[in-house]
Each structure stands twice: as structure tokens, then as C-alpha cells.
Amino acid sequence: MEKKIFSPLREFKPHLLMLLTQVGYTLIYFITEASFNHGMSPYVYVTYRHIVAGVVMFPFAYFLERSVRPKLTFALFGEIFVLSVLGISLSINLYFASLKYTSPTFLASMYNTIASLTFLIAVVLRFEIVDVRNPRGIAKVLGTLISLAGVMTMTLYKGPLMRNLWEPLIHIQPKSASINKSWIKGSLLTVTFCVTISISYIMQASTLKRYPAQLSLTTWMCFMGAIQSAVFTVIAERNNPSAWIIGFNIDLWSILYGVKYHNKYNEFI
């Protein structure tokens, strides 16, 4: 009897995990914006987040992939370095920089277009072959076009402000008028992030063929991305050394929560 009851749950377990992951990932937008409004530097956040993520991932990668991890050559190291730039230090910093000029709702909507952009770029680079005579190929093309049409609409059009009828659970400071005027700037940053992260996904698929150790690759990317982001943070925050200090408040919790729902963990799920 119990097997019959829990059998459908086991069948849909991957789908439930992906759904819960997306719910948790959505909360990152609001928690990180609250942290940035509290005064935390986005560049420091990205650096600390990936340092902690790398430390957490290291023991799993070291022990679980000892038998499958290939030797790291200089050429492969350089490839992982570029992959870290595209997938972490550049893209994630663009992502959180755009949060200053847009809204969490806009970012959450734009993030869902990454799959379509990845497919489109893969087709252009001939990594993906589309058979328009096949219903599955037609569905891919139509889904991509609809998704990109939504991207252009959300980028170029900003409608009237909608008021909430109830008190919000999380109070986020409203953006100033000067920031609202930079909506196009924030939208372009977001689109650039989506394109950059899409290219990194395609490159990562190619890298995994030569380095078939996903946890180890993720760990390398976290540490390299943290170092690259740290260099950028030193330059960006050179007149504000106190930006590196993290208190036991929303800043710390946003970093820990961000590690829990790290984008590389989502790929693994």
C-alpha cells in the first residue's frame, strides 16, 4: 500500500527538486537586494559567496571523484580560467550590478530566458542541430522566439507602478528616481549577463568532455571565480576598505543562503 502511495512521488522527485530549487533561488533576489540596501558591496558578496561555495564543494569533489578526475593540464587550466570568467566573475557581477537599476521581479523573469539564449547561441555556433520537420524541433524554435520576444518587451517597455494592497513581509527600500531613469542600463546589463552565462554553459559542456569530473570542475570554477572577483573588488572598492567587513546580520545570511542555492548546485540537481 505504501509503495503505491509513494511511487508517484518517487517518479516526480526530480521535478519536485527542480521546483523547490527555483523557489529557493527566487528568494535570493529579495535577500541580496535587502543586503545591498543594508550597505553590502555586490562585488564583496560575489567574492565571499564563491569562496564559501568552493570550501563546501572541495571535500565532496576530492573524495567522490578521485577515480574519475583526469590530470589537469596547462591548456585545460586555461580553459577553466576562461570558463570561470564567463560563468562567475564577469557574469555574476553583471547580474548583481543590474539589480541596482532593475527589480528582483525583472531579474527573475529574465533569468528564465537563459535556456532559450543558450539554445539559440548553440545553433549559431553549430553545437545544436534543429530539424524543423520534427515537432520537437518546431517546439524548440517557437519556444525560443516567444521567450526572446518577452525579453525585448521587458527590456524596452516599463509600465506603470502597481501598488500592493497588503503590507510586504520584506521591506525593500524603493529605488530613487535617478535609478529608475537607468532602467535601460540595468536591462542591458541583465541581457549581457544572460548572454555571458549562456556562452559559459555551452563552453562548460565542451570542457566536461575533456574533464569529466563535474564536482571538481565546479570547485575549480568557484575558487578561480572568487580570486578573479576579489581582484575586481580591490579595484572597485579601493577607497572603501571597510566594505570587506561582514557583520552577523543580513549580509552574512545572504552569503550563506546564496551558497545554499548556488547556480552550480542547481546545475548539479
Short mmCIF file of C-alpha atoms in Angstrom, two decimals:
data_model
loop_
_atom_site.label_atom_id
_atom_site.label_comp_id
_atom_site.label_asym_id
_atom_site.label_seq_id
_atom_site.Cartn_x
_atom_site.Cartn_y
_atom_site.Cartn_z
CA MET A 1 0.00 0.00 0.00
CA GLU A 2 2.78 2.44 0.96
CA LYS A 3 4.66 1.64 -2.25
CA LYS A 4 1.58 2.57 -4.30
CA ILE A 5 1.21 5.86 -2.44
CA PHE A 6 4.85 6.95 -2.63
CA SER A 7 5.54 5.56 -6.11
CA PRO A 8 4.26 8.69 -7.93
CA LEU A 9 6.30 10.86 -5.56
CA ARG A 10 9.47 8.96 -6.45
CA GLU A 11 8.66 9.30 -10.13
CA PHE A 12 8.31 13.07 -9.90
CA LYS A 13 11.15 13.56 -7.40
CA PRO A 14 13.47 15.28 -9.94
CA HIS A 15 10.68 17.66 -10.95
CA LEU A 16 9.89 18.50 -7.31
CA LEU A 17 13.57 19.13 -6.59
CA MET A 18 13.84 21.49 -9.56
CA LEU A 19 10.65 23.28 -8.47
CA LEU A 20 11.88 23.72 -4.89
CA THR A 21 15.27 24.85 -6.18
CA GLN A 22 13.65 27.57 -8.30
CA VAL A 23 11.52 28.71 -5.35
CA GLY A 24 14.62 28.95 -3.18
CA TYR A 25 16.54 30.67 -5.96
CA THR A 26 13.81 33.29 -6.35
CA LEU A 27 14.22 34.29 -2.71
CA ILE A 28 17.87 35.14 -3.41
CA TYR A 29 16.77 38.19 -5.41
CA PHE A 30 14.98 39.69 -2.41
CA ILE A 31 17.52 38.67 0.25
CA THR A 32 20.50 40.00 -1.71
CA GLU A 33 18.76 43.28 -2.54
CA ALA A 34 17.94 43.73 1.15
CA SER A 35 21.63 43.10 1.90
CA PHE A 36 22.77 45.59 -0.74
CA ASN A 37 20.36 48.19 0.64
CA HIS A 38 21.92 47.49 4.04
CA GLY A 39 25.25 48.63 2.60
CA MET A 40 26.98 45.47 1.41
CA SER A 41 29.06 45.73 -1.76
CA PRO A 42 27.83 43.41 -4.55
CA TYR A 43 31.45 42.68 -5.51
CA VAL A 44 32.34 41.63 -1.98
CA TYR A 45 29.21 39.47 -1.90
CA VAL A 46 30.22 37.63 -5.08
CA THR A 47 33.77 37.09 -3.77
CA TYR A 48 32.76 35.74 -0.35
CA ARG A 49 29.94 33.67 -1.77
CA HIS A 50 32.22 31.74 -4.10
CA ILE A 51 34.96 31.34 -1.51
CA VAL A 52 32.48 29.66 0.83
CA ALA A 53 30.99 27.64 -2.06
CA GLY A 54 34.45 26.40 -3.05
CA VAL A 55 35.29 25.39 0.53
CA VAL A 56 32.00 23.50 0.83
CA MET A 57 32.43 21.73 -2.51
CA PHE A 58 36.11 20.80 -2.09
CA PRO A 59 35.78 17.72 0.18
CA PHE A 60 32.99 16.26 -1.97
CA ALA A 61 35.00 16.80 -5.15
CA TYR A 62 38.21 15.44 -3.64
CA PHE A 63 36.83 12.20 -2.21
CA LEU A 64 33.98 11.38 -4.60
CA GLU A 65 35.87 11.96 -7.85
CA ARG A 66 39.33 10.61 -7.06
CA SER A 67 38.93 7.75 -9.54
CA VAL A 68 37.44 9.76 -12.41
CA ARG A 69 39.30 13.08 -12.11
CA PRO A 70 41.81 13.39 -15.00
CA LYS A 71 45.16 15.14 -14.84
CA LEU A 72 44.87 18.91 -15.08
CA THR A 73 46.97 20.15 -17.99
CA PHE A 74 48.03 23.75 -18.60
CA ALA A 75 45.66 24.06 -21.57
CA LEU A 76 42.77 22.69 -19.53
CA PHE A 77 43.63 25.04 -16.66
CA GLY A 78 43.47 27.99 -19.05
CA GLU A 79 40.11 26.78 -20.33
CA ILE A 80 38.73 26.55 -16.79
CA PHE A 81 40.11 30.05 -16.11
CA VAL A 82 38.17 31.49 -19.06
CA LEU A 83 35.12 29.46 -18.04
CA SER A 84 35.35 30.99 -14.55
CA VAL A 85 35.42 34.49 -16.04
CA LEU A 86 32.35 33.86 -18.19
CA GLY A 87 30.42 31.76 -15.69
CA ILE A 88 31.24 33.50 -12.41
CA SER A 89 33.38 36.62 -12.05
CA LEU A 90 32.04 38.54 -15.06
CA SER A 91 28.50 37.21 -15.36
CA ILE A 92 27.58 37.16 -11.66
CA ASN A 93 28.98 40.66 -11.08
CA LEU A 94 26.97 41.89 -14.08
CA TYR A 95 23.95 40.15 -12.62
CA PHE A 96 24.10 41.86 -9.24
CA ALA A 97 25.14 45.18 -10.77
CA SER A 98 21.91 45.12 -12.78
CA LEU A 99 19.96 44.63 -9.55
CA LYS A 100 20.81 48.25 -8.67
CA TYR A 101 18.91 49.51 -11.70
CA THR A 102 16.09 46.99 -12.08
CA SER A 103 13.89 44.93 -9.77
CA PRO A 104 14.00 41.35 -8.40
CA THR A 105 10.88 40.54 -10.44
CA PHE A 106 12.54 41.67 -13.65
CA LEU A 107 15.69 39.66 -12.91
CA ALA A 108 13.70 36.54 -12.09
CA SER A 109 11.83 36.81 -15.38
CA MET A 110 14.97 37.43 -17.42
CA TYR A 111 16.80 34.53 -15.79
CA ASN A 112 14.23 32.16 -17.27
CA THR A 113 15.33 33.14 -20.78
CA ILE A 114 18.83 31.70 -20.34
CA ALA A 115 17.76 28.29 -21.66
CA SER A 116 16.41 29.87 -24.85
CA LEU A 117 19.50 32.02 -25.33
CA THR A 118 21.75 29.01 -24.77
CA PHE A 119 19.83 27.08 -27.41
CA LEU A 120 19.99 29.99 -29.88
CA ILE A 121 23.74 30.52 -29.40
CA ALA A 122 24.36 26.77 -29.69
CA VAL A 123 22.50 26.74 -33.02
CA VAL A 124 24.50 29.73 -34.31
CA LEU A 125 27.79 28.07 -33.28
CA ARG A 126 26.62 24.76 -34.80
CA PHE A 127 26.68 22.91 -31.49
CA GLU A 128 22.95 22.20 -31.88
CA ILE A 129 21.18 20.91 -34.98
CA VAL A 130 17.48 21.77 -35.39
CA ASP A 131 15.18 19.67 -37.53
CA VAL A 132 12.26 21.96 -38.41
CA ARG A 133 10.40 18.99 -39.90
CA ASN A 134 10.26 17.37 -36.48
CA PRO A 135 7.57 18.54 -33.97
CA ARG A 136 10.24 18.67 -31.25
CA GLY A 137 12.42 20.94 -33.38
CA ILE A 138 9.46 23.20 -34.18
CA ALA A 139 8.61 23.43 -30.46
CA LYS A 140 12.21 24.48 -29.68
CA VAL A 141 12.15 27.21 -32.31
CA LEU A 142 8.73 28.56 -31.27
CA GLY A 143 9.64 28.48 -27.57
CA THR A 144 12.86 30.36 -28.26
CA LEU A 145 11.13 33.04 -30.34
CA ILE A 146 8.41 33.58 -27.73
CA SER A 147 10.99 33.78 -24.96
CA LEU A 148 13.16 36.30 -26.84
CA ALA A 149 10.07 38.38 -27.67
CA GLY A 150 9.38 38.55 -23.94
CA VAL A 151 12.97 39.64 -23.32
CA MET A 152 12.68 42.54 -25.77
CA THR A 153 9.33 43.59 -24.30
CA MET A 154 10.61 43.60 -20.71
CA THR A 155 13.82 45.38 -21.76
CA LEU A 156 12.28 48.20 -23.79
CA TYR A 157 8.95 48.70 -22.00
CA LYS A 158 8.37 49.81 -18.43
CA GLY A 159 4.73 50.06 -17.45
CA PRO A 160 3.01 51.98 -14.65
CA LEU A 161 3.76 51.25 -11.00
CA MET A 162 1.39 48.76 -9.35
CA ARG A 163 0.61 49.20 -5.67
CA ASN A 164 0.32 46.26 -3.30
CA LEU A 165 -2.90 46.08 -1.26
CA TRP A 166 -1.16 44.36 1.68
CA GLU A 167 1.90 45.12 3.75
CA PRO A 168 5.00 43.31 2.37
CA LEU A 169 6.75 40.70 4.51
CA ILE A 170 10.17 42.00 3.45
CA HIS A 171 10.64 45.77 3.26
CA ILE A 172 12.97 46.80 0.45
CA GLN A 173 13.80 50.46 0.02
CA PRO A 174 12.28 51.96 -3.13
CA LYS A 175 14.72 52.91 -5.86
CA SER A 176 15.37 56.60 -6.42
CA ALA A 177 14.12 58.48 -9.46
CA SER A 178 17.65 58.64 -10.93
CA ILE A 179 17.92 54.87 -10.73
CA ASN A 180 14.50 54.39 -12.32
CA LYS A 181 15.72 56.50 -15.24
CA SER A 182 18.54 53.95 -15.70
CA TRP A 183 16.13 51.08 -16.35
CA ILE A 184 17.51 50.60 -19.87
CA LYS A 185 21.04 50.47 -18.47
CA GLY A 186 20.03 47.81 -15.97
CA SER A 187 18.18 45.88 -18.67
CA LEU A 188 21.24 45.87 -20.92
CA LEU A 189 23.39 44.64 -18.03
CA THR A 190 20.89 41.85 -17.41
CA VAL A 191 20.80 40.82 -21.07
CA THR A 192 24.62 40.84 -21.16
CA PHE A 193 24.62 38.59 -18.10
CA CYS A 194 22.20 36.17 -19.77
CA VAL A 195 24.32 36.00 -22.93
CA THR A 196 27.55 35.56 -20.97
CA ILE A 197 26.19 32.80 -18.75
CA SER A 198 24.69 31.07 -21.81
CA ILE A 199 28.08 31.00 -23.52
CA SER A 200 29.62 29.60 -20.34
CA TYR A 201 27.07 26.75 -20.31
CA ILE A 202 27.99 25.79 -23.87
CA MET A 203 31.68 26.00 -23.07
CA GLN A 204 31.19 24.01 -19.87
CA ALA A 205 29.55 21.17 -21.79
CA SER A 206 32.61 21.05 -24.04
CA THR A 207 35.01 21.19 -21.08
CA LEU A 208 33.27 18.32 -19.29
CA LYS A 209 34.05 16.04 -22.23
CA ARG A 210 37.78 16.52 -21.55
CA TYR A 211 37.45 16.88 -17.78
CA PRO A 212 34.59 14.53 -16.78
CA ALA A 213 34.57 15.45 -13.11
CA GLN A 214 31.67 17.85 -12.55
CA LEU A 215 32.21 18.45 -8.83
CA SER A 216 35.92 19.10 -9.32
CA LEU A 217 35.24 21.45 -12.22
CA THR A 218 32.68 23.32 -10.11
CA THR A 219 35.18 23.62 -7.24
CA TRP A 220 37.89 24.96 -9.54
CA MET A 221 35.45 27.47 -11.01
CA CYS A 222 34.36 28.65 -7.56
CA PHE A 223 37.92 29.29 -6.37
CA MET A 224 39.07 30.86 -9.63
CA GLY A 225 35.95 32.98 -9.85
CA ALA A 226 36.45 34.12 -6.26
CA ILE A 227 40.06 35.16 -6.96
CA GLN A 228 39.07 36.99 -10.14
CA SER A 229 36.21 38.72 -8.37
CA ALA A 230 38.50 39.62 -5.44
CA VAL A 231 40.89 41.40 -7.82
CA PHE A 232 37.99 43.32 -9.32
CA THR A 233 36.67 44.14 -5.83
CA VAL A 234 40.05 45.52 -4.72
CA ILE A 235 39.96 47.91 -7.68
CA ALA A 236 36.28 48.86 -7.32
CA GLU A 237 36.40 49.29 -3.52
CA ARG A 238 39.94 50.69 -3.19
CA ASN A 239 38.62 53.76 -1.36
CA ASN A 240 36.36 51.72 0.91
CA PRO A 241 38.38 49.00 2.73
CA SER A 242 35.60 48.59 5.31
CA ALA A 243 33.47 47.02 2.55
CA TRP A 244 35.27 43.72 3.24
CA ILE A 245 33.96 43.59 6.82
CA ILE A 246 30.88 41.38 7.20
CA GLY A 247 28.77 41.55 10.35
CA PHE A 248 26.48 38.95 11.89
CA ASN A 249 23.45 40.34 10.08
CA ILE A 250 21.60 40.16 6.76
CA ASP A 251 24.95 40.41 4.92
CA LEU A 252 26.22 37.13 6.37
CA TRP A 253 22.90 35.34 5.93
CA SER A 254 22.63 36.45 2.30
CA ILE A 255 26.07 34.95 1.58
CA LEU A 256 25.23 31.65 3.28
CA TYR A 257 21.84 31.45 1.61
CA GLY A 258 23.42 32.29 -1.73
CA VAL A 259 25.84 29.39 -1.29
CA LYS A 260 22.97 27.03 -0.48
CA TYR A 261 21.27 27.89 -3.76
CA HIS A 262 24.45 28.41 -5.76
CA ASN A 263 23.82 28.30 -9.51
CA LYS A 264 26.34 25.47 -9.90
CA TYR A 265 24.43 23.41 -7.33
CA ASN A 266 21.29 23.98 -9.38
CA GLU A 267 23.03 22.61 -12.48
CA PHE A 268 24.06 19.53 -10.48
CA ILE A 269 20.45 18.93 -9.37
#
